[in-house]
mmCIF file with all atom_site columns, C-alpha atoms in Angstrom:
data_model
loop_
_atom_site.group_PDB
_atom_site.id
_atom_site.type_symbol
_atom_site.label_atom_id
_atom_site.label_alt_id
_atom_site.label_comp_id
_atom_site.label_asym_id
_atom_site.label_entity_id
_atom_site.label_seq_id
_atom_site.pdbx_PDB_ins_code
_atom_site.Cartn_x
_atom_site.Cartn_y
_atom_site.Cartn_z
_atom_site.occupancy
_atom_site.B_iso_or_equiv
_atom_site.pdbx_formal_charge
_atom_site.auth_seq_id
_atom_site.auth_comp_id
_atom_site.auth_asym_id
_atom_site.auth_atom_id
_atom_site.pdbx_PDB_model_num
ATOM 1   C CA . GLN A 1 1   ? -12.946 11.744  -4.388  1.00 69.00 ? 1   GLN A CA 1
ATOM 2   C CA . VAL A 1 2   ? -11.431 8.274   -4.142  1.00 74.00 ? 2   VAL A CA 1
ATOM 3   C CA . GLN A 1 3   ? -12.225 6.491   -0.893  1.00 84.00 ? 3   GLN A CA 1
ATOM 4   C CA . LEU A 1 4   ? -9.820  3.867   0.378   1.00 90.00 ? 4   LEU A CA 1
ATOM 5   C CA . VAL A 1 5   ? -10.278 1.229   3.074   1.00 93.00 ? 5   VAL A CA 1
ATOM 6   C CA . GLU A 1 6   ? -7.279  -0.753  4.240   1.00 96.00 ? 6   GLU A CA 1
ATOM 7   C CA . SER A 1 7   ? -7.526  -4.136  5.965   1.00 97.00 ? 7   SER A CA 1
ATOM 8   C CA . GLY A 1 8   ? -5.554  -7.268  6.715   1.00 98.00 ? 8   GLY A CA 1
ATOM 9   C CA . GLY A 1 9   ? -3.098  -5.972  9.268   1.00 98.00 ? 9   GLY A CA 1
ATOM 10  C CA . GLY A 1 10  ? -2.197  -7.856  12.414  1.00 98.00 ? 10  GLY A CA 1
ATOM 11  C CA . SER A 1 11  ? 0.602   -9.233  14.498  1.00 98.00 ? 11  SER A CA 1
ATOM 12  C CA . VAL A 1 12  ? 3.136   -11.681 13.142  1.00 98.00 ? 12  VAL A CA 1
ATOM 13  C CA . GLN A 1 13  ? 6.493   -13.037 14.181  1.00 98.00 ? 13  GLN A CA 1
ATOM 14  C CA . ALA A 1 14  ? 9.658   -12.188 12.278  1.00 98.00 ? 14  ALA A CA 1
ATOM 15  C CA . GLY A 1 15  ? 9.895   -14.307 9.158   1.00 98.00 ? 15  GLY A CA 1
ATOM 16  C CA . GLY A 1 16  ? 6.131   -14.546 8.849   1.00 98.00 ? 16  GLY A CA 1
ATOM 17  C CA . SER A 1 17  ? 3.740   -13.269 6.192   1.00 98.00 ? 17  SER A CA 1
ATOM 18  C CA . LEU A 1 18  ? 0.691   -11.036 5.903   1.00 98.00 ? 18  LEU A CA 1
ATOM 19  C CA . THR A 1 19  ? -1.460  -9.867  3.033   1.00 98.00 ? 19  THR A CA 1
ATOM 20  C CA . LEU A 1 20  ? -2.985  -6.412  3.130   1.00 98.00 ? 20  LEU A CA 1
ATOM 21  C CA . SER A 1 21  ? -5.996  -5.351  1.086   1.00 97.00 ? 21  SER A CA 1
ATOM 22  C CA . CYS A 1 22  ? -7.167  -1.920  0.013   1.00 94.00 ? 22  CYS A CA 1
ATOM 23  C CA . GLY A 1 23  ? -10.720 -1.439  -1.208  1.00 92.00 ? 23  GLY A CA 1
ATOM 24  C CA . VAL A 1 24  ? -11.109 1.480   -3.599  1.00 86.00 ? 24  VAL A CA 1
ATOM 25  C CA . SER A 1 25  ? -14.374 3.337   -4.069  1.00 78.00 ? 25  SER A CA 1
ATOM 26  C CA . ARG A 1 26  ? -16.466 2.891   -7.203  1.00 60.00 ? 26  ARG A CA 1
ATOM 27  C CA . TRP A 1 27  ? -14.979 6.073   -8.635  1.00 62.00 ? 27  TRP A CA 1
ATOM 28  C CA . PHE A 1 28  ? -11.674 4.341   -9.142  1.00 64.00 ? 28  PHE A CA 1
ATOM 29  C CA . TYR A 1 29  ? -10.352 4.076   -12.671 1.00 69.00 ? 29  TYR A CA 1
ATOM 30  C CA . SER A 1 30  ? -8.147  1.186   -13.775 1.00 74.00 ? 30  SER A CA 1
ATOM 31  C CA . SER A 1 31  ? -5.820  3.707   -15.406 1.00 82.00 ? 31  SER A CA 1
ATOM 32  C CA . TRP A 1 32  ? -4.787  5.112   -12.044 1.00 87.00 ? 32  TRP A CA 1
ATOM 33  C CA . CYS A 1 33  ? -1.594  4.487   -10.106 1.00 92.00 ? 33  CYS A CA 1
ATOM 34  C CA . ILE A 1 34  ? -2.060  2.862   -6.696  1.00 91.00 ? 34  ILE A CA 1
ATOM 35  C CA . GLY A 1 35  ? 0.453   2.590   -3.930  1.00 95.00 ? 35  GLY A CA 1
ATOM 36  C CA . TRP A 1 36  ? 1.130   1.421   -0.397  1.00 97.00 ? 36  TRP A CA 1
ATOM 37  C CA . PHE A 1 37  ? 2.733   3.636   2.228   1.00 97.00 ? 37  PHE A CA 1
ATOM 38  C CA . ARG A 1 38  ? 3.678   3.028   5.832   1.00 98.00 ? 38  ARG A CA 1
ATOM 39  C CA . GLN A 1 39  ? 4.411   5.149   8.879   1.00 97.00 ? 39  GLN A CA 1
ATOM 40  C CA . ALA A 1 40  ? 6.213   3.893   11.946  1.00 96.00 ? 40  ALA A CA 1
ATOM 41  C CA . PRO A 1 41  ? 5.961   5.719   15.280  1.00 92.00 ? 41  PRO A CA 1
ATOM 42  C CA . GLY A 1 42  ? 8.135   8.811   15.270  1.00 95.00 ? 42  GLY A CA 1
ATOM 43  C CA . LYS A 1 43  ? 8.968   8.475   11.600  1.00 96.00 ? 43  LYS A CA 1
ATOM 44  C CA . GLU A 1 44  ? 7.706   10.075  8.416   1.00 96.00 ? 44  GLU A CA 1
ATOM 45  C CA . ARG A 1 45  ? 5.347   8.271   6.098   1.00 96.00 ? 45  ARG A CA 1
ATOM 46  C CA . GLU A 1 46  ? 7.249   6.459   3.360   1.00 96.00 ? 46  GLU A CA 1
ATOM 47  C CA . GLU A 1 47  ? 6.230   4.822   0.103   1.00 97.00 ? 47  GLU A CA 1
ATOM 48  C CA . VAL A 1 48  ? 6.537   1.044   0.138   1.00 98.00 ? 48  VAL A CA 1
ATOM 49  C CA . ALA A 1 49  ? 5.420   0.149   -3.385  1.00 98.00 ? 49  ALA A CA 1
ATOM 50  C CA . HIS A 1 50  ? 3.216   1.250   -6.233  1.00 97.00 ? 50  HIS A CA 1
ATOM 51  C CA . ILE A 1 51  ? 1.651   -0.267  -9.315  1.00 95.00 ? 51  ILE A CA 1
ATOM 52  C CA . ASP A 1 52  ? 0.914   1.718   -12.444 1.00 94.00 ? 52  ASP A CA 1
ATOM 53  C CA . SER A 1 53  ? -1.931  1.354   -14.941 1.00 89.00 ? 53  SER A CA 1
ATOM 54  C CA . ASP A 1 54  ? 0.271   -0.876  -17.137 1.00 91.00 ? 54  ASP A CA 1
ATOM 55  C CA . ASN A 1 55  ? 0.944   -3.131  -14.112 1.00 92.00 ? 55  ASN A CA 1
ATOM 56  C CA . SER A 1 56  ? 4.552   -1.997  -13.841 1.00 96.00 ? 56  SER A CA 1
ATOM 57  C CA . THR A 1 57  ? 5.667   -1.989  -10.209 1.00 97.00 ? 57  THR A CA 1
ATOM 58  C CA . SER A 1 58  ? 8.149   -0.172  -8.036  1.00 97.00 ? 58  SER A CA 1
ATOM 59  C CA . TYR A 1 59  ? 9.368   -1.065  -4.545  1.00 98.00 ? 59  TYR A CA 1
ATOM 60  C CA . ALA A 1 60  ? 11.329  0.611   -1.804  1.00 98.00 ? 60  ALA A CA 1
ATOM 61  C CA . ASP A 1 61  ? 14.760  -0.968  -1.373  1.00 98.00 ? 61  ASP A CA 1
ATOM 62  C CA . SER A 1 62  ? 13.846  -2.030  2.149   1.00 97.00 ? 62  SER A CA 1
ATOM 63  C CA . VAL A 1 63  ? 11.064  -4.347  0.929   1.00 98.00 ? 63  VAL A CA 1
ATOM 64  C CA . LYS A 1 64  ? 12.328  -5.382  -2.500  1.00 98.00 ? 64  LYS A CA 1
ATOM 65  C CA . GLY A 1 65  ? 12.255  -9.150  -2.881  1.00 98.00 ? 65  GLY A CA 1
ATOM 66  C CA . ARG A 1 66  ? 9.967   -9.576  0.142   1.00 98.00 ? 66  ARG A CA 1
ATOM 67  C CA . TYR A 1 67  ? 6.828   -7.622  -0.764  1.00 98.00 ? 67  TYR A CA 1
ATOM 68  C CA . THR A 1 68  ? 4.598   -8.004  -3.814  1.00 98.00 ? 68  THR A CA 1
ATOM 69  C CA . ILE A 1 69  ? 2.002   -5.442  -4.880  1.00 97.00 ? 69  ILE A CA 1
ATOM 70  C CA . SER A 1 70  ? -0.908  -6.449  -7.081  1.00 95.00 ? 70  SER A CA 1
ATOM 71  C CA . LYS A 1 71  ? -4.397  -5.292  -7.989  1.00 90.00 ? 71  LYS A CA 1
ATOM 72  C CA . ASP A 1 72  ? -7.692  -6.713  -9.116  1.00 88.00 ? 72  ASP A CA 1
ATOM 73  C CA . ASN A 1 73  ? -9.447  -4.094  -11.240 1.00 83.00 ? 73  ASN A CA 1
ATOM 74  C CA . ALA A 1 74  ? -12.668 -6.101  -11.356 1.00 85.00 ? 74  ALA A CA 1
ATOM 75  C CA . LYS A 1 75  ? -12.854 -6.031  -7.553  1.00 88.00 ? 75  LYS A CA 1
ATOM 76  C CA . ASN A 1 76  ? -11.422 -2.513  -7.178  1.00 87.00 ? 76  ASN A CA 1
ATOM 77  C CA . THR A 1 77  ? -8.943  -3.962  -4.724  1.00 91.00 ? 77  THR A CA 1
ATOM 78  C CA . LEU A 1 78  ? -5.226  -3.493  -4.190  1.00 92.00 ? 78  LEU A CA 1
ATOM 79  C CA . TYR A 1 79  ? -3.095  -6.065  -2.369  1.00 96.00 ? 79  TYR A CA 1
ATOM 80  C CA . LEU A 1 80  ? 0.261   -6.122  -0.649  1.00 98.00 ? 80  LEU A CA 1
ATOM 81  C CA . GLN A 1 81  ? 1.742   -9.556  0.006   1.00 98.00 ? 81  GLN A CA 1
ATOM 82  C CA . MET A 1 82  ? 4.417   -9.271  2.683   1.00 98.00 ? 82  MET A CA 1
ATOM 83  C CA . ASN A 1 83  ? 6.827   -12.169 3.232   1.00 98.00 ? 83  ASN A CA 1
ATOM 84  C CA . THR A 1 84  ? 9.908   -12.713 5.389   1.00 98.00 ? 84  THR A CA 1
ATOM 85  C CA . MET A 1 85  ? 8.770   -9.885  7.577   1.00 98.00 ? 85  MET A CA 1
ATOM 86  C CA . LYS A 1 86  ? 11.113  -8.041  9.917   1.00 98.00 ? 86  LYS A CA 1
ATOM 87  C CA . PRO A 1 87  ? 10.505  -6.064  13.126  1.00 97.00 ? 87  PRO A CA 1
ATOM 88  C CA . GLU A 1 88  ? 11.366  -2.888  11.210  1.00 97.00 ? 88  GLU A CA 1
ATOM 89  C CA . ASP A 1 89  ? 8.310   -3.502  9.013   1.00 98.00 ? 89  ASP A CA 1
ATOM 90  C CA . THR A 1 90  ? 6.152   -2.592  12.003  1.00 98.00 ? 90  THR A CA 1
ATOM 91  C CA . ALA A 1 91  ? 4.051   0.416   11.021  1.00 98.00 ? 91  ALA A CA 1
ATOM 92  C CA . MET A 1 92  ? 0.623   1.664   10.081  1.00 98.00 ? 92  MET A CA 1
ATOM 93  C CA . TYR A 1 93  ? 0.082   0.861   6.428   1.00 98.00 ? 93  TYR A CA 1
ATOM 94  C CA . TYR A 1 94  ? -1.955  3.042   4.067   1.00 97.00 ? 94  TYR A CA 1
ATOM 95  C CA . CYS A 1 95  ? -2.925  2.873   0.417   1.00 95.00 ? 95  CYS A CA 1
ATOM 96  C CA . ALA A 1 96  ? -3.189  5.755   -2.026  1.00 93.00 ? 96  ALA A CA 1
ATOM 97  C CA . ALA A 1 97  ? -4.681  6.183   -5.489  1.00 90.00 ? 97  ALA A CA 1
ATOM 98  C CA . VAL A 1 98  ? -3.790  8.946   -7.945  1.00 90.00 ? 98  VAL A CA 1
ATOM 99  C CA . PRO A 1 99  ? -4.204  9.566   -11.680 1.00 90.00 ? 99  PRO A CA 1
ATOM 100 C CA . ALA A 1 100 ? -0.442  9.343   -12.243 1.00 92.00 ? 100 ALA A CA 1
ATOM 101 C CA . CYS A 1 101 ? 2.368   7.878   -10.159 1.00 94.00 ? 101 CYS A CA 1
ATOM 102 C CA . TYR A 1 102 ? 4.298   11.155  -9.864  1.00 94.00 ? 102 TYR A CA 1
ATOM 103 C CA . MET A 1 103 ? 1.336   12.467  -7.863  1.00 93.00 ? 103 MET A CA 1
ATOM 104 C CA . LEU A 1 104 ? 1.722   9.872   -5.074  1.00 93.00 ? 104 LEU A CA 1
ATOM 105 C CA . ALA A 1 105 ? 4.109   12.138  -3.173  1.00 89.00 ? 105 ALA A CA 1
ATOM 106 C CA . ASP A 1 106 ? 1.357   14.760  -2.863  1.00 91.00 ? 106 ASP A CA 1
ATOM 107 C CA . PHE A 1 107 ? -1.465  12.414  -1.864  1.00 90.00 ? 107 PHE A CA 1
ATOM 108 C CA . THR A 1 108 ? -3.327  13.595  1.230   1.00 87.00 ? 108 THR A CA 1
ATOM 109 C CA . SER A 1 109 ? -6.657  11.719  1.347   1.00 86.00 ? 109 SER A CA 1
ATOM 110 C CA . TRP A 1 110 ? -5.403  9.033   3.717   1.00 88.00 ? 110 TRP A CA 1
ATOM 111 C CA . GLY A 1 111 ? -7.747  6.408   5.112   1.00 88.00 ? 111 GLY A CA 1
ATOM 112 C CA . GLN A 1 112 ? -7.639  4.832   8.568   1.00 93.00 ? 112 GLN A CA 1
ATOM 113 C CA . GLY A 1 113 ? -4.772  2.549   7.684   1.00 96.00 ? 113 GLY A CA 1
ATOM 114 C CA . THR A 1 114 ? -4.129  -0.953  8.998   1.00 98.00 ? 114 THR A CA 1
ATOM 115 C CA . GLN A 1 115 ? -1.624  -1.728  11.735  1.00 98.00 ? 115 GLN A CA 1
ATOM 116 C CA . VAL A 1 116 ? 1.134   -4.257  11.130  1.00 98.00 ? 116 VAL A CA 1
ATOM 117 C CA . THR A 1 117 ? 3.259   -5.421  14.045  1.00 98.00 ? 117 THR A CA 1
ATOM 118 C CA . VAL A 1 118 ? 6.217   -7.756  13.644  1.00 98.00 ? 118 VAL A CA 1
ATOM 119 C CA . SER A 1 119 ? 7.762   -9.243  16.758  1.00 97.00 ? 119 SER A CA 1
ATOM 120 C CA . SER A 1 120 ? 11.282  -10.616 16.977  1.00 95.00 ? 120 SER A CA 1
#
């Protein structure tokens, strides 16, 4: 089973930036699809972005142009660069890893997540 550890969250003012990291266990394969999700209080978890094995990326409309997802296969680490942040970006952020991107919607092995808080 893939183990995921998120880090890098914190508090930032609107307009600021943060970079999140997600360490993936040694069982991770570079051919997998990895994604970032977030869940705000009282709301359902939503996908923010994902990156496929061919490095193609997909972003939610709400973060397009502000967030950048990337990965370092040699370090088994996934990143999420967040710029021009808004108060509505406040949420717990989680990463997910699956053999194919269509399986992200069914991912259940969530880690602890990392809290991101954006103040106005």
